[in-house]
Structures are given as C-alpha cells and as structure tokens.
C-alpha cells in the first residue's frame, strides 16, 4: 500500500514495433486502472537486451514507448512512468531472487522455449533468467495487481511462487501479486493466422496492426484479414478469424460480442471488416497525433523521466533494503 492505495505494476518491452495487441491487451487497461491504484509503469529496457539490439535504436524506441504511455492517457504526475535501467534495484533484487528460483521452473517457461528456438544462435543466460527479472520488477514495488495479456500469465504464476517461497523462509516480505486480465482483448491474434498471437516479431507484417500504422494501412490489413468460408456471422471458437475480429471490434468500441453479432448478422464479412478497420483507426489516430505532439516537447519528457526515476528509486529502495537485511547482507552503519 502507498498512501492507502493498492499498488499496480506493469511494463512493456521497447523491442520491435508495438502492436494493437499490446495496446488492447495491456496499455488500454492500464489507463482504466490508473485512478484506482498507485501505479508504476516501466519501459523494461533491461529485458530487451536478452535479444541483441542496436543501441541507438533501443534508446529511440524506449523513449517512444515512454511517450506512448503518456499519449495513451497515463498522467506522469500521478503515475510513475520510468525506464527500468534507471532504477538499479531491479537488477539487485533479480540477483537475490535468482537464488530462490529453480532451474526446473525456468526450464518450463514457454516464452523461453519460443525465444530460444527463434534465436538459436544467442541462447544467453539472461534469456533464461528473464522471468526472474520480471518477478523482481513486480515484487520491488510490492505490487498488488499486474495488468497483462494472457501470454504473461505463466511468468506471473512464477512470480507468485518465488514470492511465496521467500515469504515462507523470511516472513511476510513480499505482497503476493494478482494478474489483471481484461475482459476483451487479452489475447489478440494474428490477422493472417488466428492460431498465433499478434506479435511484434511476426515475419508477416499483414498479420499485425502496428500502433504507428497509418489509416489506409490499417484499413487494408483489416480488409485482408483471414476469416472462413462458413459465411455465418457468429462469435464461435470454430471461426477463430472472425472471433478475433469481433474481439478487436469490441475492445475498440466497448460493445459486447452479443451486440456485435446482432448488429452484423446478415451482413457479409467484408462489411464487418470495414467496420473493424474504422474502429481501429478511430482509436489509433488520436493516439498517434498525441504521440507526435509530445515528441516535440523534449524538455517536458526529460523532466518526467528524471522525476519519475527518482520516485521509483525511492520506493524500490524500501523493499530492497528489507530484502537485503533478511538474507543477511550487512548494513552500512
Ligand atoms: P511484452 O512487451 O511482450 O508485451 C507487453 C504487454 O502486451 C501484452 N500483449 C498482448 N495482449 C493481447 N494480445 C496480444 N497479441 C499481445 N501481445 C502482447 C502482454 O501480455 C504484455 O502485458 N515480459 C513482459 C514485460 C514485462 C512485464 C514486467 C510485464 C517485464 N516485466 C512486469 C508485467 C510486469 C513482456 O515481454 O511483455
């Protein structure tokens, strides 16, 4: 608790082009929850280097991501928006937690297996222990709630296991965090292959809508989205392409799947795809304009970066000192 408010932590990687999945599955919910909680939103640049990065591009993307958080509606006066690499406590706590995490647990992580297969020439130890750094991110702020998409659930379960294990040995040190999964949009799938999640690293650019895609590109990608040959307008797992488009439409408009099925039953898929394209444009267009405006205000962004890194450092140190004492590190005095 901070000032009688529960704590929320979440983060995103500044790797690749962010997709509509990142926005609908995570960022959009962050904005909805931001009044209720004391929030920490990190640009997790330390996670990004588990895969080889061009340094200049990483710096540029990390800054764009931080700006995107603000553009999406997170007020940096109220929410702590900062770079993970500016707060050394993340790495320090991660080391300690590494000593409370088993190889077998990390071996089971599906994202590690996926990424190791994709980057077979660079299966580094950081990639393997990535979930421990993620646990440190969350536990460092004693977070009660962590809004994420479904793909991060396994990492969150591991975080809870590590925290419970540590508390079991040393007493109540960590708050046990809960995941927050949005009702719609928690798993947006590829427009070209609805069996795969929409991903920044998809080789087929038509499968993903990128947050910075222009309106015509968005409309074209929606129009080309894979559906089926049944020709029936239903919200069913047997029609995964249409199911995904309905999810996207609902997440963008706030309508329920039932309402959408009612509205479009009898219309062709083509007409619905056009409506989906327009709904996505109406969400992303204002976001892109706000990003462009904020990018011009360098002094303001720099101020936000500095003051929020100080705030995050302050709260992170409270937990870190407690943990260091518990495991037996000597204090300065
Ligand atoms: P990342 O950067 O891959 O994704 C950021 C957020 O976007 C969600 N997401 C999706 N949601 C719905 N549909 C999709 N297709 C989709 N693709 C991505 C993710 O679930 C995530 O919430 N390890 C994390 C970053 C991280 C983190 C943390 C998150 C590091 N430390 C602590 C929460 C708390 C990651 O790589 O997310």
mmCIF file with all atom_site columns, N, CA and C and ligand atoms in Angstrom, residues 9-15 18-27 30 42 44 47 65 84 111 115 130 133-135 137-138 146-153 155-156 185-190 196-200, ligand 1:
data_model
loop_
_atom_site.group_PDB
_atom_site.id
_atom_site.type_symbol
_atom_site.label_atom_id
_atom_site.label_alt_id
_atom_site.label_comp_id
_atom_site.label_asym_id
_atom_site.label_entity_id
_atom_site.label_seq_id
_atom_site.pdbx_PDB_ins_code
_atom_site.Cartn_x
_atom_site.Cartn_y
_atom_site.Cartn_z
_atom_site.occupancy
_atom_site.B_iso_or_equiv
_atom_site.pdbx_formal_charge
_atom_site.auth_seq_id
_atom_site.auth_comp_id
_atom_site.auth_asym_id
_atom_site.auth_atom_id
_atom_site.pdbx_PDB_model_num
ATOM   1   N N   . UNK A 1 9   ? 1.741  -2.625  -10.825 1.00 0.00 ? 9   UNK A N   1
ATOM   2   C CA  . UNK A 1 9   ? 2.961  -2.557  -11.638 1.00 0.00 ? 9   UNK A CA  1
ATOM   3   C C   . UNK A 1 9   ? 2.710  -3.216  -12.984 1.00 0.00 ? 9   UNK A C   1
ATOM   4   N N   . UNK A 1 10  ? 3.210  -2.594  -14.052 1.00 0.00 ? 10  UNK A N   1
ATOM   5   C CA  . UNK A 1 10  ? 3.265  -3.305  -15.327 1.00 0.00 ? 10  UNK A CA  1
ATOM   6   C C   . UNK A 1 10  ? 4.379  -2.710  -16.197 1.00 0.00 ? 10  UNK A C   1
ATOM   7   N N   . UNK A 1 11  ? 4.692  -3.420  -17.245 1.00 0.00 ? 11  UNK A N   1
ATOM   8   C CA  . UNK A 1 11  ? 5.764  -2.949  -18.114 1.00 0.00 ? 11  UNK A CA  1
ATOM   9   C C   . UNK A 1 11  ? 5.634  -3.524  -19.511 1.00 0.00 ? 11  UNK A C   1
ATOM   10  N N   . UNK A 1 12  ? 6.359  -2.884  -20.412 1.00 0.00 ? 12  UNK A N   1
ATOM   11  C CA  . UNK A 1 12  ? 6.391  -3.351  -21.805 1.00 0.00 ? 12  UNK A CA  1
ATOM   12  C C   . UNK A 1 12  ? 7.805  -3.254  -22.313 1.00 0.00 ? 12  UNK A C   1
ATOM   13  N N   . UNK A 1 13  ? 8.118  -4.124  -23.238 1.00 0.00 ? 13  UNK A N   1
ATOM   14  C CA  . UNK A 1 13  ? 9.451  -4.092  -23.828 1.00 0.00 ? 13  UNK A CA  1
ATOM   15  C C   . UNK A 1 13  ? 9.512  -3.095  -24.976 1.00 0.00 ? 13  UNK A C   1
ATOM   16  N N   . UNK A 1 14  ? 10.630 -2.423  -25.045 1.00 0.00 ? 14  UNK A N   1
ATOM   17  C CA  . UNK A 1 14  ? 10.818 -1.459  -26.130 1.00 0.00 ? 14  UNK A CA  1
ATOM   18  C C   . UNK A 1 14  ? 11.492 -2.151  -27.313 1.00 0.00 ? 14  UNK A C   1
ATOM   19  N N   . UNK A 1 15  ? 10.961 -3.310  -27.671 1.00 0.00 ? 15  UNK A N   1
ATOM   20  C CA  . UNK A 1 15  ? 11.587 -4.086  -28.744 1.00 0.00 ? 15  UNK A CA  1
ATOM   21  C C   . UNK A 1 15  ? 10.609 -4.176  -29.899 1.00 0.00 ? 15  UNK A C   1
ATOM   22  N N   . UNK A 1 18  ? 5.404  -1.826  -31.579 1.00 0.00 ? 18  UNK A N   1
ATOM   23  C CA  . UNK A 1 18  ? 4.282  -2.268  -30.752 1.00 0.00 ? 18  UNK A CA  1
ATOM   24  C C   . UNK A 1 18  ? 3.054  -2.523  -31.616 1.00 0.00 ? 18  UNK A C   1
ATOM   25  N N   . UNK A 1 19  ? 2.252  -3.491  -31.189 1.00 0.00 ? 19  UNK A N   1
ATOM   26  C CA  . UNK A 1 19  ? 1.078  -3.867  -31.982 1.00 0.00 ? 19  UNK A CA  1
ATOM   27  C C   . UNK A 1 19  ? -0.214 -3.480  -31.262 1.00 0.00 ? 19  UNK A C   1
ATOM   28  N N   . UNK A 1 20  ? -1.285 -3.615  -32.009 1.00 0.00 ? 20  UNK A N   1
ATOM   29  C CA  . UNK A 1 20  ? -2.616 -3.409  -31.432 1.00 0.00 ? 20  UNK A CA  1
ATOM   30  C C   . UNK A 1 20  ? -2.837 -4.361  -30.248 1.00 0.00 ? 20  UNK A C   1
ATOM   31  N N   . UNK A 1 21  ? -2.211 -5.534  -30.293 1.00 0.00 ? 21  UNK A N   1
ATOM   32  C CA  . UNK A 1 21  ? -2.304 -6.491  -29.181 1.00 0.00 ? 21  UNK A CA  1
ATOM   33  C C   . UNK A 1 21  ? -1.739 -5.891  -27.903 1.00 0.00 ? 21  UNK A C   1
ATOM   34  N N   . UNK A 1 22  ? -0.587 -5.237  -27.994 1.00 0.00 ? 22  UNK A N   1
ATOM   35  C CA  . UNK A 1 22  ? -0.004 -4.591  -26.819 1.00 0.00 ? 22  UNK A CA  1
ATOM   36  C C   . UNK A 1 22  ? -0.948 -3.526  -26.262 1.00 0.00 ? 22  UNK A C   1
ATOM   37  N N   . UNK A 1 23  ? -1.574 -2.811  -27.173 1.00 0.00 ? 23  UNK A N   1
ATOM   38  C CA  . UNK A 1 23  ? -2.451 -1.714  -26.736 1.00 0.00 ? 23  UNK A CA  1
ATOM   39  C C   . UNK A 1 23  ? -3.732 -2.261  -26.096 1.00 0.00 ? 23  UNK A C   1
ATOM   40  N N   . UNK A 1 24  ? -4.415 -3.161  -26.819 1.00 0.00 ? 24  UNK A N   1
ATOM   41  C CA  . UNK A 1 24  ? -5.709 -3.639  -26.312 1.00 0.00 ? 24  UNK A CA  1
ATOM   42  C C   . UNK A 1 24  ? -5.537 -4.610  -25.140 1.00 0.00 ? 24  UNK A C   1
ATOM   43  N N   . UNK A 1 25  ? -4.447 -5.371  -25.158 1.00 0.00 ? 25  UNK A N   1
ATOM   44  C CA  . UNK A 1 25  ? -4.230 -6.357  -24.099 1.00 0.00 ? 25  UNK A CA  1
ATOM   45  C C   . UNK A 1 25  ? -3.661 -5.748  -22.832 1.00 0.00 ? 25  UNK A C   1
ATOM   46  N N   . UNK A 1 26  ? -2.952 -4.633  -22.957 1.00 0.00 ? 26  UNK A N   1
ATOM   47  C CA  . UNK A 1 26  ? -2.285 -4.094  -21.768 1.00 0.00 ? 26  UNK A CA  1
ATOM   48  C C   . UNK A 1 26  ? -2.547 -2.591  -21.591 1.00 0.00 ? 26  UNK A C   1
ATOM   49  N N   . UNK A 1 27  ? -1.964 -1.790  -22.447 1.00 0.00 ? 27  UNK A N   1
ATOM   50  C CA  . UNK A 1 27  ? -1.950 -0.340  -22.228 1.00 0.00 ? 27  UNK A CA  1
ATOM   51  C C   . UNK A 1 27  ? -3.336 0.256   -21.979 1.00 0.00 ? 27  UNK A C   1
ATOM   52  N N   . UNK A 1 30  ? -4.353 -0.325  -18.535 1.00 0.00 ? 30  UNK A N   1
ATOM   53  C CA  . UNK A 1 30  ? -3.561 0.457   -17.585 1.00 0.00 ? 30  UNK A CA  1
ATOM   54  C C   . UNK A 1 30  ? -4.251 1.797   -17.330 1.00 0.00 ? 30  UNK A C   1
ATOM   55  N N   . UNK A 1 42  ? 6.682  0.707   -16.247 1.00 0.00 ? 42  UNK A N   1
ATOM   56  C CA  . UNK A 1 42  ? 8.088  0.754   -16.619 1.00 0.00 ? 42  UNK A CA  1
ATOM   57  C C   . UNK A 1 42  ? 8.289  0.428   -18.104 1.00 0.00 ? 42  UNK A C   1
ATOM   58  N N   . UNK A 1 44  ? 10.642 -1.527  -19.952 1.00 0.00 ? 44  UNK A N   1
ATOM   59  C CA  . UNK A 1 44  ? 11.580 -2.533  -19.436 1.00 0.00 ? 44  UNK A CA  1
ATOM   60  C C   . UNK A 1 44  ? 12.729 -2.783  -20.425 1.00 0.00 ? 44  UNK A C   1
ATOM   61  N N   . UNK A 1 47  ? 15.047 -5.884  -20.044 1.00 0.00 ? 47  UNK A N   1
ATOM   62  C CA  . UNK A 1 47  ? 14.555 -7.127  -20.651 1.00 0.00 ? 47  UNK A CA  1
ATOM   63  C C   . UNK A 1 47  ? 14.918 -7.196  -22.133 1.00 0.00 ? 47  UNK A C   1
ATOM   64  N N   . UNK A 1 65  ? 8.367  4.612   -26.502 1.00 0.00 ? 65  UNK A N   1
ATOM   65  C CA  . UNK A 1 65  ? 7.428  3.823   -25.694 1.00 0.00 ? 65  UNK A CA  1
ATOM   66  C C   . UNK A 1 65  ? 6.989  4.617   -24.463 1.00 0.00 ? 65  UNK A C   1
ATOM   67  N N   . UNK A 1 84  ? 13.292 1.122   -16.705 1.00 0.00 ? 84  UNK A N   1
ATOM   68  C CA  . UNK A 1 84  ? 13.780 0.094   -15.776 1.00 0.00 ? 84  UNK A CA  1
ATOM   69  C C   . UNK A 1 84  ? 15.280 0.278   -15.495 1.00 0.00 ? 84  UNK A C   1
ATOM   70  N N   . UNK A 1 111 ? 7.725  -19.100 -22.978 1.00 0.00 ? 111 UNK A N   1
ATOM   71  C CA  . UNK A 1 111 ? 8.291  -17.994 -23.747 1.00 0.00 ? 111 UNK A CA  1
ATOM   72  C C   . UNK A 1 111 ? 9.803  -18.177 -23.942 1.00 0.00 ? 111 UNK A C   1
ATOM   73  N N   . UNK A 1 115 ? 11.474 -18.272 -27.564 1.00 0.00 ? 115 UNK A N   1
ATOM   74  C CA  . UNK A 1 115 ? 12.532 -17.323 -27.936 1.00 0.00 ? 115 UNK A CA  1
ATOM   75  C C   . UNK A 1 115 ? 13.851 -18.030 -28.216 1.00 0.00 ? 115 UNK A C   1
ATOM   76  N N   . UNK A 1 130 ? 15.214 -14.335 -17.517 1.00 0.00 ? 130 UNK A N   1
ATOM   77  C CA  . UNK A 1 130 ? 14.310 -13.210 -17.786 1.00 0.00 ? 130 UNK A CA  1
ATOM   78  C C   . UNK A 1 130 ? 13.097 -13.181 -16.845 1.00 0.00 ? 130 UNK A C   1
ATOM   79  N N   . UNK A 1 133 ? 13.868 -11.549 -13.512 1.00 0.00 ? 133 UNK A N   1
ATOM   80  C CA  . UNK A 1 133 ? 13.924 -10.079 -13.569 1.00 0.00 ? 133 UNK A CA  1
ATOM   81  C C   . UNK A 1 133 ? 12.497 -9.521  -13.562 1.00 0.00 ? 133 UNK A C   1
ATOM   82  N N   . UNK A 1 134 ? 11.617 -10.198 -14.251 1.00 0.00 ? 134 UNK A N   1
ATOM   83  C CA  . UNK A 1 134 ? 10.215 -9.762  -14.271 1.00 0.00 ? 134 UNK A CA  1
ATOM   84  C C   . UNK A 1 134 ? 9.609  -9.871  -12.862 1.00 0.00 ? 134 UNK A C   1
ATOM   85  N N   . UNK A 1 135 ? 9.941  -10.941 -12.157 1.00 0.00 ? 135 UNK A N   1
ATOM   86  C CA  . UNK A 1 135 ? 9.457  -11.091 -10.770 1.00 0.00 ? 135 UNK A CA  1
ATOM   87  C C   . UNK A 1 135 ? 10.003 -9.952  -9.910  1.00 0.00 ? 135 UNK A C   1
ATOM   88  N N   . UNK A 1 137 ? 10.840 -6.960  -10.908 1.00 0.00 ? 137 UNK A N   1
ATOM   89  C CA  . UNK A 1 137 ? 10.124 -5.724  -11.270 1.00 0.00 ? 137 UNK A CA  1
ATOM   90  C C   . UNK A 1 137 ? 8.874  -5.567  -10.412 1.00 0.00 ? 137 UNK A C   1
ATOM   91  N N   . UNK A 1 138 ? 8.145  -6.647  -10.334 1.00 0.00 ? 138 UNK A N   1
ATOM   92  C CA  . UNK A 1 138 ? 6.824  -6.615  -9.692  1.00 0.00 ? 138 UNK A CA  1
ATOM   93  C C   . UNK A 1 138 ? 6.963  -6.545  -8.167  1.00 0.00 ? 138 UNK A C   1
ATOM   94  N N   . UNK A 1 146 ? -1.200 -6.747  -11.373 1.00 0.00 ? 146 UNK A N   1
ATOM   95  C CA  . UNK A 1 146 ? -0.334 -6.642  -12.545 1.00 0.00 ? 146 UNK A CA  1
ATOM   96  C C   . UNK A 1 146 ? -1.190 -6.853  -13.807 1.00 0.00 ? 146 UNK A C   1
ATOM   97  N N   . UNK A 1 147 ? -1.570 -5.769  -14.484 1.00 0.00 ? 147 UNK A N   1
ATOM   98  C CA  . UNK A 1 147 ? -2.371 -5.959  -15.702 1.00 0.00 ? 147 UNK A CA  1
ATOM   99  C C   . UNK A 1 147 ? -1.493 -6.405  -16.875 1.00 0.00 ? 147 UNK A C   1
ATOM   100 N N   . UNK A 1 148 ? -1.819 -7.552  -17.424 1.00 0.00 ? 148 UNK A N   1
ATOM   101 C CA  . UNK A 1 148 ? -1.049 -8.115  -18.554 1.00 0.00 ? 148 UNK A CA  1
ATOM   102 C C   . UNK A 1 148 ? -1.995 -8.847  -19.503 1.00 0.00 ? 148 UNK A C   1
ATOM   103 N N   . UNK A 1 149 ? -1.491 -9.176  -20.671 1.00 0.00 ? 149 UNK A N   1
ATOM   104 C CA  . UNK A 1 149 ? -2.207 -10.066 -21.577 1.00 0.00 ? 149 UNK A CA  1
ATOM   105 C C   . UNK A 1 149 ? -1.979 -11.514 -21.139 1.00 0.00 ? 149 UNK A C   1
ATOM   106 N N   . UNK A 1 150 ? -2.748 -12.418 -21.712 1.00 0.00 ? 150 UNK A N   1
ATOM   107 C CA  . UNK A 1 150 ? -2.710 -13.826 -21.281 1.00 0.00 ? 150 UNK A CA  1
ATOM   108 C C   . UNK A 1 150 ? -1.316 -14.443 -21.444 1.00 0.00 ? 150 UNK A C   1
ATOM   109 N N   . UNK A 1 151 ? -0.553 -13.987 -22.455 1.00 0.00 ? 151 UNK A N   1
ATOM   110 C CA  . UNK A 1 151 ? 0.761  -14.599 -22.704 1.00 0.00 ? 151 UNK A CA  1
ATOM   111 C C   . UNK A 1 151 ? 1.740  -14.422 -21.534 1.00 0.00 ? 151 UNK A C   1
ATOM   112 N N   . UNK A 1 152 ? 1.458  -13.498 -20.616 1.00 0.00 ? 152 UNK A N   1
ATOM   113 C CA  . UNK A 1 152 ? 2.377  -13.280 -19.492 1.00 0.00 ? 152 UNK A CA  1
ATOM   114 C C   . UNK A 1 152 ? 1.953  -14.016 -18.222 1.00 0.00 ? 152 UNK A C   1
ATOM   115 N N   . UNK A 1 153 ? 0.866  -14.763 -18.292 1.00 0.00 ? 153 UNK A N   1
ATOM   116 C CA  . UNK A 1 153 ? 0.330  -15.424 -17.094 1.00 0.00 ? 153 UNK A CA  1
ATOM   117 C C   . UNK A 1 153 ? 1.322  -16.390 -16.454 1.00 0.00 ? 153 UNK A C   1
ATOM   118 N N   . UNK A 1 155 ? 4.542  -16.295 -16.449 1.00 0.00 ? 155 UNK A N   1
ATOM   119 C CA  . UNK A 1 155 ? 5.565  -15.534 -15.721 1.00 0.00 ? 155 UNK A CA  1
ATOM   120 C C   . UNK A 1 155 ? 5.009  -14.998 -14.394 1.00 0.00 ? 155 UNK A C   1
ATOM   121 N N   . UNK A 1 156 ? 3.753  -14.635 -14.425 1.00 0.00 ? 156 UNK A N   1
ATOM   122 C CA  . UNK A 1 156 ? 3.155  -14.096 -13.202 1.00 0.00 ? 156 UNK A CA  1
ATOM   123 C C   . UNK A 1 156 ? 2.963  -15.190 -12.144 1.00 0.00 ? 156 UNK A C   1
ATOM   124 N N   . UNK A 1 185 ? -9.799 -8.499  -25.375 1.00 0.00 ? 185 UNK A N   1
ATOM   125 C CA  . UNK A 1 185 ? -8.504 -8.021  -25.874 1.00 0.00 ? 185 UNK A CA  1
ATOM   126 C C   . UNK A 1 185 ? -7.299 -8.646  -25.204 1.00 0.00 ? 185 UNK A C   1
ATOM   127 N N   . UNK A 1 186 ? -7.525 -9.608  -24.272 1.00 0.00 ? 186 UNK A N   1
ATOM   128 C CA  . UNK A 1 186 ? -6.396 -10.182 -23.537 1.00 0.00 ? 186 UNK A CA  1
ATOM   129 C C   . UNK A 1 186 ? -5.526 -11.070 -24.425 1.00 0.00 ? 186 UNK A C   1
ATOM   130 N N   . UNK A 1 187 ? -6.091 -11.501 -25.555 1.00 0.00 ? 187 UNK A N   1
ATOM   131 C CA  . UNK A 1 187 ? -5.266 -12.265 -26.491 1.00 0.00 ? 187 UNK A CA  1
ATOM   132 C C   . UNK A 1 187 ? -5.712 -11.940 -27.915 1.00 0.00 ? 187 UNK A C   1
ATOM   133 N N   . UNK A 1 188 ? -5.099 -10.936 -28.486 1.00 0.00 ? 188 UNK A N   1
ATOM   134 C CA  . UNK A 1 188 ? -5.401 -10.563 -29.860 1.00 0.00 ? 188 UNK A CA  1
ATOM   135 C C   . UNK A 1 188 ? -4.528 -11.429 -30.764 1.00 0.00 ? 188 UNK A C   1
ATOM   136 N N   . UNK A 1 189 ? -5.161 -12.032 -31.773 1.00 0.00 ? 189 UNK A N   1
ATOM   137 C CA  . UNK A 1 189 ? -4.449 -12.976 -32.626 1.00 0.00 ? 189 UNK A CA  1
ATOM   138 C C   . UNK A 1 189 ? -4.008 -12.310 -33.933 1.00 0.00 ? 189 UNK A C   1
ATOM   139 N N   . UNK A 1 190 ? -3.120 -13.016 -34.634 1.00 0.00 ? 190 UNK A N   1
ATOM   140 C CA  . UNK A 1 190 ? -2.648 -12.511 -35.928 1.00 0.00 ? 190 UNK A CA  1
ATOM   141 C C   . UNK A 1 190 ? -3.811 -12.435 -36.907 1.00 0.00 ? 190 UNK A C   1
ATOM   142 N N   . UNK A 1 196 ? -2.192 -17.932 -34.054 1.00 0.00 ? 196 UNK A N   1
ATOM   143 C CA  . UNK A 1 196 ? -0.975 -17.350 -33.452 1.00 0.00 ? 196 UNK A CA  1
ATOM   144 C C   . UNK A 1 196 ? -1.309 -15.993 -32.844 1.00 0.00 ? 196 UNK A C   1
ATOM   145 N N   . UNK A 1 197 ? -0.627 -15.622 -31.732 1.00 0.00 ? 197 UNK A N   1
ATOM   146 C CA  . UNK A 1 197 ? -0.938 -14.296 -31.180 1.00 0.00 ? 197 UNK A CA  1
ATOM   147 C C   . UNK A 1 197 ? -0.348 -13.199 -32.066 1.00 0.00 ? 197 UNK A C   1
ATOM   148 N N   . UNK A 1 198 ? -0.999 -12.053 -32.088 1.00 0.00 ? 198 UNK A N   1
ATOM   149 C CA  . UNK A 1 198 ? -0.448 -10.911 -32.823 1.00 0.00 ? 198 UNK A CA  1
ATOM   150 C C   . UNK A 1 198 ? 0.847  -10.514 -32.124 1.00 0.00 ? 198 UNK A C   1
ATOM   151 N N   . UNK A 1 199 ? 1.934  -10.431 -32.898 1.00 0.00 ? 199 UNK A N   1
ATOM   152 C CA  . UNK A 1 199 ? 3.228  -10.251 -32.253 1.00 0.00 ? 199 UNK A CA  1
ATOM   153 C C   . UNK A 1 199 ? 4.106  -9.273  -33.025 1.00 0.00 ? 199 UNK A C   1
ATOM   154 N N   . UNK A 1 200 ? 4.916  -8.535  -32.232 1.00 0.00 ? 200 UNK A N   1
ATOM   155 C CA  . UNK A 1 200 ? 5.856  -7.581  -32.828 1.00 0.00 ? 200 UNK A CA  1
ATOM   156 C C   . UNK A 1 200 ? 6.836  -8.269  -33.751 1.00 0.00 ? 200 UNK A C   1
HETATM 157 P P1  . LIG B 2 .   ? 5.596  -7.525  -23.955 1.00 0.00 ? 1   LIG B P1  1
HETATM 158 O O1  . LIG B 2 .   ? 6.439  -6.310  -24.118 1.00 0.00 ? 1   LIG B O1  1
HETATM 159 O O2  . LIG B 2 .   ? 5.798  -8.656  -24.882 1.00 0.00 ? 1   LIG B O2  1
HETATM 160 O O3  . LIG B 2 .   ? 4.068  -7.109  -24.055 1.00 0.00 ? 1   LIG B O3  1
HETATM 161 C C1  . LIG B 2 .   ? 3.543  -6.013  -23.318 1.00 0.00 ? 1   LIG B C1  1
HETATM 162 C C2  . LIG B 2 .   ? 2.114  -6.311  -22.889 1.00 0.00 ? 1   LIG B C2  1
HETATM 163 O O4  . LIG B 2 .   ? 1.302  -6.555  -24.034 1.00 0.00 ? 1   LIG B O4  1
HETATM 164 C C3  . LIG B 2 .   ? 0.592  -7.787  -23.880 1.00 0.00 ? 1   LIG B C3  1
HETATM 165 N N1  . LIG B 2 .   ? 0.420  -8.399  -25.226 1.00 0.00 ? 1   LIG B N1  1
HETATM 166 C C4  . LIG B 2 .   ? -0.755 -8.795  -25.717 1.00 0.00 ? 1   LIG B C4  1
HETATM 167 N N2  . LIG B 2 .   ? -2.005 -8.744  -25.223 1.00 0.00 ? 1   LIG B N2  1
HETATM 168 C C5  . LIG B 2 .   ? -3.010 -9.230  -26.004 1.00 0.00 ? 1   LIG B C5  1
HETATM 169 N N3  . LIG B 2 .   ? -2.828 -9.730  -27.243 1.00 0.00 ? 1   LIG B N3  1
HETATM 170 C C6  . LIG B 2 .   ? -1.596 -9.799  -27.781 1.00 0.00 ? 1   LIG B C6  1
HETATM 171 N N4  . LIG B 2 .   ? -1.430 -10.285 -29.012 1.00 0.00 ? 1   LIG B N4  1
HETATM 172 C C7  . LIG B 2 .   ? -0.479 -9.312  -27.017 1.00 0.00 ? 1   LIG B C7  1
HETATM 173 N N5  . LIG B 2 .   ? 0.861  -9.219  -27.237 1.00 0.00 ? 1   LIG B N5  1
HETATM 174 C C8  . LIG B 2 .   ? 1.394  -8.664  -26.132 1.00 0.00 ? 1   LIG B C8  1
HETATM 175 C C9  . LIG B 2 .   ? 1.491  -8.625  -22.980 1.00 0.00 ? 1   LIG B C9  1
HETATM 176 O O5  . LIG B 2 .   ? 0.768  -9.634  -22.318 1.00 0.00 ? 1   LIG B O5  1
HETATM 177 C C10 . LIG B 2 .   ? 2.012  -7.577  -22.014 1.00 0.00 ? 1   LIG B C10 1
HETATM 178 O O6  . LIG B 2 .   ? 1.101  -7.349  -20.964 1.00 0.00 ? 1   LIG B O6  1
HETATM 179 N N6  . LIG B 2 .   ? 7.728  -9.717  -20.028 1.00 0.00 ? 1   LIG B N6  1
HETATM 180 C C11 . LIG B 2 .   ? 6.820  -8.685  -20.436 1.00 0.00 ? 1   LIG B C11 1
HETATM 181 C C12 . LIG B 2 .   ? 7.214  -7.304  -19.979 1.00 0.00 ? 1   LIG B C12 1
HETATM 182 C C13 . LIG B 2 .   ? 7.430  -7.190  -18.519 1.00 0.00 ? 1   LIG B C13 1
HETATM 183 C C14 . LIG B 2 .   ? 6.412  -7.104  -17.528 1.00 0.00 ? 1   LIG B C14 1
HETATM 184 C C15 . LIG B 2 .   ? 7.114  -6.989  -16.294 1.00 0.00 ? 1   LIG B C15 1
HETATM 185 C C16 . LIG B 2 .   ? 5.022  -7.113  -17.581 1.00 0.00 ? 1   LIG B C16 1
HETATM 186 C C17 . LIG B 2 .   ? 8.632  -7.147  -17.884 1.00 0.00 ? 1   LIG B C17 1
HETATM 187 N N7  . LIG B 2 .   ? 8.446  -7.015  -16.544 1.00 0.00 ? 1   LIG B N7  1
HETATM 188 C C18 . LIG B 2 .   ? 6.415  -6.909  -15.103 1.00 0.00 ? 1   LIG B C18 1
HETATM 189 C C19 . LIG B 2 .   ? 4.332  -7.028  -16.385 1.00 0.00 ? 1   LIG B C19 1
HETATM 190 C C20 . LIG B 2 .   ? 5.019  -6.918  -15.155 1.00 0.00 ? 1   LIG B C20 1
HETATM 191 C C21 . LIG B 2 .   ? 6.768  -8.658  -21.961 1.00 0.00 ? 1   LIG B C21 1
HETATM 192 O O7  . LIG B 2 .   ? 7.686  -9.054  -22.627 1.00 0.00 ? 1   LIG B O7  1
HETATM 193 O O8  . LIG B 2 .   ? 5.650  -8.034  -22.450 1.00 0.00 ? 1   LIG B O8  1
#
